[in-house]
Amino acid sequence: MNVFKFVSPEIIFGPGTLSECGLSASQLGARRIFVVTDKGVQASGWLQQALENLSDNGLEYVVWKDVSPNPKDYEIYTGTHKYIANGCDSLLAIGGGSPIDAAKAVALLVSNGGELSDYEEIDSIRRPLPPMIAITSTAGSGSEVSQFSIILNAPEKRKMTLVSKSLIPYISIHDPELLATLDTKVMIYSGVHVLTHAIEAYVSRVATPLSDLNALNAIKLVADTLRLVKNGSRSKEVHGCLAMANLHAGLAFSNAILGAVHAMTHQISGWLDIPAGVVDAVLLPHVVEFNLPANQLKYARVAEAMGEKVTSVDDGAKKVIGAFKNLFAELELPDKLSQLGINSKLYPILAQNIIRDVCLVTNPRKIQMNNITEILRRAY
Amino acid sequence: MDKPIYDQDLLNKLTGVRSTRLSHYVELRRTIEEMTKQNKRLAIINQIARSITVAMSYDEIIDRVAEPLKEVIPYDLLSFCLLDGEQLVIKSGIPREQVILGVGTVLPQEKSAPWRAMAEKKCFLRQNIWDDPETYGEDSELKKVGIRSAIMAPLLIKDEVIGTLNFGSKRTFAYSPGEFVFVQQLADQLAVCLQNSRLYGEVLKNQRAWEETFRAVPDTLYTINSDFAIMNINKAQLKGIDYRQLLGRKCYDVFSDDSQPCEPCPARQALNIGKPAYEQITRELSRILDVYAFPVVNEAAQVVGVVNYTKDVTEQIHMQGQLIHSVKLAAVGEMAAGVAHELNSPLTAILGNAQILLRRLGQEHPGYPLLVDVKNCGSRCKRIIQNLLTFSRQEQCNLEEVHLNQVVENSLALVSYQINKSNIKITTQLHPNLSTVLGKQQQLEQVIVNLLLNARDALKGLSEGVINVTTGCLKRESGLTEAFVSVKDNGCGIEKQHLAKIFNPFFTTKDISKGTGLGLSVSFGIAQSHGGRIVVQSEPGRGSNFSLLIPLGEKERAK
Ligand SMILES: Nc1ncnc2c1ncn2[C@@H]1O[C@H](COP(=O)(O)OP(=O)(O)O)[C@@H](O)[C@H]1O
Ligand SMILES: [Mg+2]
């Protein structure tokens, strides 16, 4: 049996757990909290609720809500400055992947100094980060449980992936009620992103029995739930399932890492500034087609988890791409990159960035520059 | 530009069996350890600063720092060097008795690490001396004592380098740049201490040099405040009293046994007029002192005290007197010799003729007694002239056995005529078997002549004047026997205030035409040169008794 490690923050799951944030923070020793969020979360009212809870627990806070989707490096420097100027001692991120990633990057810089690019090498953080609580208000990024933070290097228009166990939040709060304010469309995009995470983690070269457990659970939960959402169901149960799928997927990919889809989506969604789930939906079938020979068994199980009747490994492997396509069609998602408004002339540049993405390392099949351009060409 | 994708190391880092979330606990521990160390170091610097005093020697200073430093910075060699002129010299070190690089070692300016720390005015670190491609002058010595790493900090006083503080260890990499702050702080503190100690030493040295100079002056130097209290004096002892006990006492009390300032007092003059003053003063035992008083003026131009310079000029003055006297005597002697010679021939004629006439006339002749008188007086004249000649030839005289009775007789022969002329009666009581003394006859006659003449002067104008000349022997308590001649008169006597001064040359109470003031001073000198003395008893209005005393016996005594 292979040696492995499984990382995770302390996890609080369940409806109403948003109001655990104050107690959690004070138990971490926080006094003056740097709250990172975005305008959307503020508009939804969840921010206010979280801040009240902080006050109820006698905690001070400073709110920084200027984080944009796909947070930019210069925003992080602004946030870092604000954190230091206000004498904060801890962080609370509330929102989707962007505020949480931004909070992680700020935490990194306030304790380690320097610039973000100094930490692009994996595990190059040298000093512990201040305590951080992440509250996910979406289902998709998985950042609230992961050791990753993705920040856009604005001058180079390139996503930087920061990886370190120290980037894992101390406490991760998963309150399904927060999904209530999520737009159905966004919820579907998020769900697709969760699905992609789960699949890539499952077939990853470094998948472990523990990460597999989480990955398969996520796949099972998310496929059915997304169909329900598409059909207009926004019940507490639906929200709970999605939140749970997100948690599972997050734990899976945080430990087993991802693959080529994620690497490509990273770059494309960053470039176009569009939701990752949409790009995932276009790329996933093409990448799986390329990867399939590497691990037929696991892809067969994916097909099974997605509700396909699978009789054998071959059968499953044959059915898996169809399963994706059917689901995405049902969800009315685009299936061509050209539909997203991307210019194929950009492919060389995108490919350059993709090949540098750390997620390629764990892709089940060895993938090279020509493979990437071929996949992009097919997906166009 | 494909990079190896399936990099196992990368995977390990990602999936992280080998990587772990960093813990604040560990960081805190490290921070606390660092702070504890810093605190300890600060405490040590404080403790060092407090325990070092200016009066400490370099060795004492290094002893103070050696122990506490061991707790916070390891070392096998600890030393400091100071700039001595152009040279950088090791002044103290631990281990104490080390010979190599020991105290006094001069570090070559050419290429030495301490010099470099001085030039750069910052800590200089050597992590691995034995394998350092950069070599320094002291390296071979360091090797001998096994030192492999060292840190040197400049000793700075307000940006001026006075030396270096050096730590050496037998381990390589014993020190790191992290130590710079502490070592420099320590060096800064030590620099102040060392500088103070150095300055203190200099002040002390200067003060000592001054004190030694002050004390080396043979004359008495002392300062008084405006109340005549002694503030400082250059004699370790005065009249058998330790100088420390003299401080604060009034100068007139100490020097004149008086309850008020002396008269005259140059110090008072200096205090009053603010200008130097001078007086010649005679104090006890006829010592003649030149006293100079120099006022001490404060910033406000007030006279706050006086520096007194007292020079004993007794001998000098006596010598002067003797010189003058002997010059005079020589002139007189020469003249007397001439006169005597001139008188000799007529006197011979007078005496011869008188004898012829006496024989021819016979006793019955009525002129015979007159002629006898002529002959007697002529003989007497001849004797006087003989005496005068002898007396004036004194410079050739030698030490001989002298009979004091003879001295008295010769002296009386010289002057009794003059004395009788003044209606003064001379009586003598001469000791019949007085031992001789070793001396110069003429000089002793000179003393007695002086005493006789003074007695005559003291009896001038008195009707019943008597001079009594006595000789004899006295045994003193010390066992010493002295022969004496005393000349006693019942004349005017001597006023008390004059008594101390009569032996001073040129002191006289007589008319300028009569007195020279040299008689007694010369006599005193002669008595002294015979190992003897002159003592006086006198009562104003009743008379005086002057005695010349010369010790008997051992010949050396009468040099
Ligand atoms: N026998 C004496 N009686 C009184 N006064 C004397 C006698 N002998 C000396 N003196 C005092 O001592 C002084 C000094 O004597 P001296 O030295 O012989 O000098 P001078 O006879 O020329 O005055 C005299 O002027 C006198 O005042
Ligand atoms: Mg005289």
mmCIF file of C-alpha atoms and ligand atoms in Angstrom, chain B residues 451 454-455 457-458 489 492-494 502 507-510 514-521 544 546, ligand 1:
data_model
loop_
_atom_site.group_PDB
_atom_site.id
_atom_site.type_symbol
_atom_site.label_atom_id
_atom_site.label_comp_id
_atom_site.label_asym_id
_atom_site.label_seq_id
_atom_site.Cartn_x
_atom_site.Cartn_y
_atom_site.Cartn_z
ATOM 1 C CA LEU B 451 81.203 88.862 73.665
ATOM 2 C CA ASN B 454 79.069 93.498 73.387
ATOM 3 C CA ALA B 455 79.109 93.421 77.185
ATOM 4 C CA ASP B 457 78.444 98.208 74.888
ATOM 5 C CA ALA B 458 75.662 96.974 77.107
ATOM 6 C CA ASP B 489 77.432 91.650 82.411
ATOM 7 C CA CYS B 492 70.920 96.742 79.725
ATOM 8 C CA GLY B 493 69.868 93.203 78.893
ATOM 9 C CA ILE B 494 67.956 92.180 75.786
ATOM 10 C CA ILE B 502 70.346 88.670 67.910
ATOM 11 C CA PHE B 507 70.735 92.553 63.449
ATOM 12 C CA THR B 508 71.850 95.377 65.656
ATOM 13 C CA THR B 509 70.278 97.765 68.111
ATOM 14 C CA LYS B 510 73.225 100.073 67.954
ATOM 15 C CA LYS B 514 78.819 101.558 65.973
ATOM 16 C CA GLY B 515 77.050 98.274 65.351
ATOM 17 C CA THR B 516 77.428 95.944 62.415
ATOM 18 C CA GLY B 517 75.106 93.217 63.627
ATOM 19 C CA LEU B 518 77.726 90.674 62.603
ATOM 20 C CA GLY B 519 79.449 89.888 65.881
ATOM 21 C CA LEU B 520 77.047 87.342 67.268
ATOM 22 C CA SER B 521 76.186 85.761 63.946
ATOM 23 C CA SER B 544 73.007 89.241 80.050
ATOM 24 C CA PHE B 546 76.492 84.742 76.988
HETATM 25 N N1 LIG C 1 75.686 91.585 76.355
HETATM 26 C C1 LIG C 1 74.655 92.117 75.681
HETATM 27 N N2 LIG C 1 73.753 92.851 76.366
HETATM 28 C C2 LIG C 1 72.708 93.413 75.705
HETATM 29 N N3 LIG C 1 72.503 93.282 74.363
HETATM 30 C C3 LIG C 1 73.392 92.566 73.656
HETATM 31 C C4 LIG C 1 74.491 91.946 74.275
HETATM 32 N N4 LIG C 1 75.191 91.306 73.299
HETATM 33 C C5 LIG C 1 74.524 91.502 72.141
HETATM 34 N N5 LIG C 1 73.454 92.261 72.374
HETATM 35 C C6 LIG C 1 72.469 92.627 71.386
HETATM 36 O O1 LIG C 1 72.698 91.874 70.223
HETATM 37 C C7 LIG C 1 72.868 92.692 69.091
HETATM 38 C C8 LIG C 1 73.762 92.027 68.104
HETATM 39 O O2 LIG C 1 75.044 91.949 68.549
HETATM 40 P P1 LIG C 1 76.201 91.785 67.521
HETATM 41 O O3 LIG C 1 75.827 90.669 66.649
HETATM 42 O O4 LIG C 1 77.450 91.632 68.272
HETATM 43 O O5 LIG C 1 76.146 93.106 66.665
HETATM 44 P P2 LIG C 1 76.552 94.592 67.143
HETATM 45 O O6 LIG C 1 77.330 94.427 68.394
HETATM 46 O O7 LIG C 1 77.315 95.125 65.998
HETATM 47 O O8 LIG C 1 75.232 95.270 67.367
HETATM 48 C C9 LIG C 1 73.351 93.946 69.641
HETATM 49 O O9 LIG C 1 73.049 95.068 68.798
HETATM 50 C C10 LIG C 1 72.614 94.027 70.963
HETATM 51 O O10 LIG C 1 71.308 94.579 70.788
#
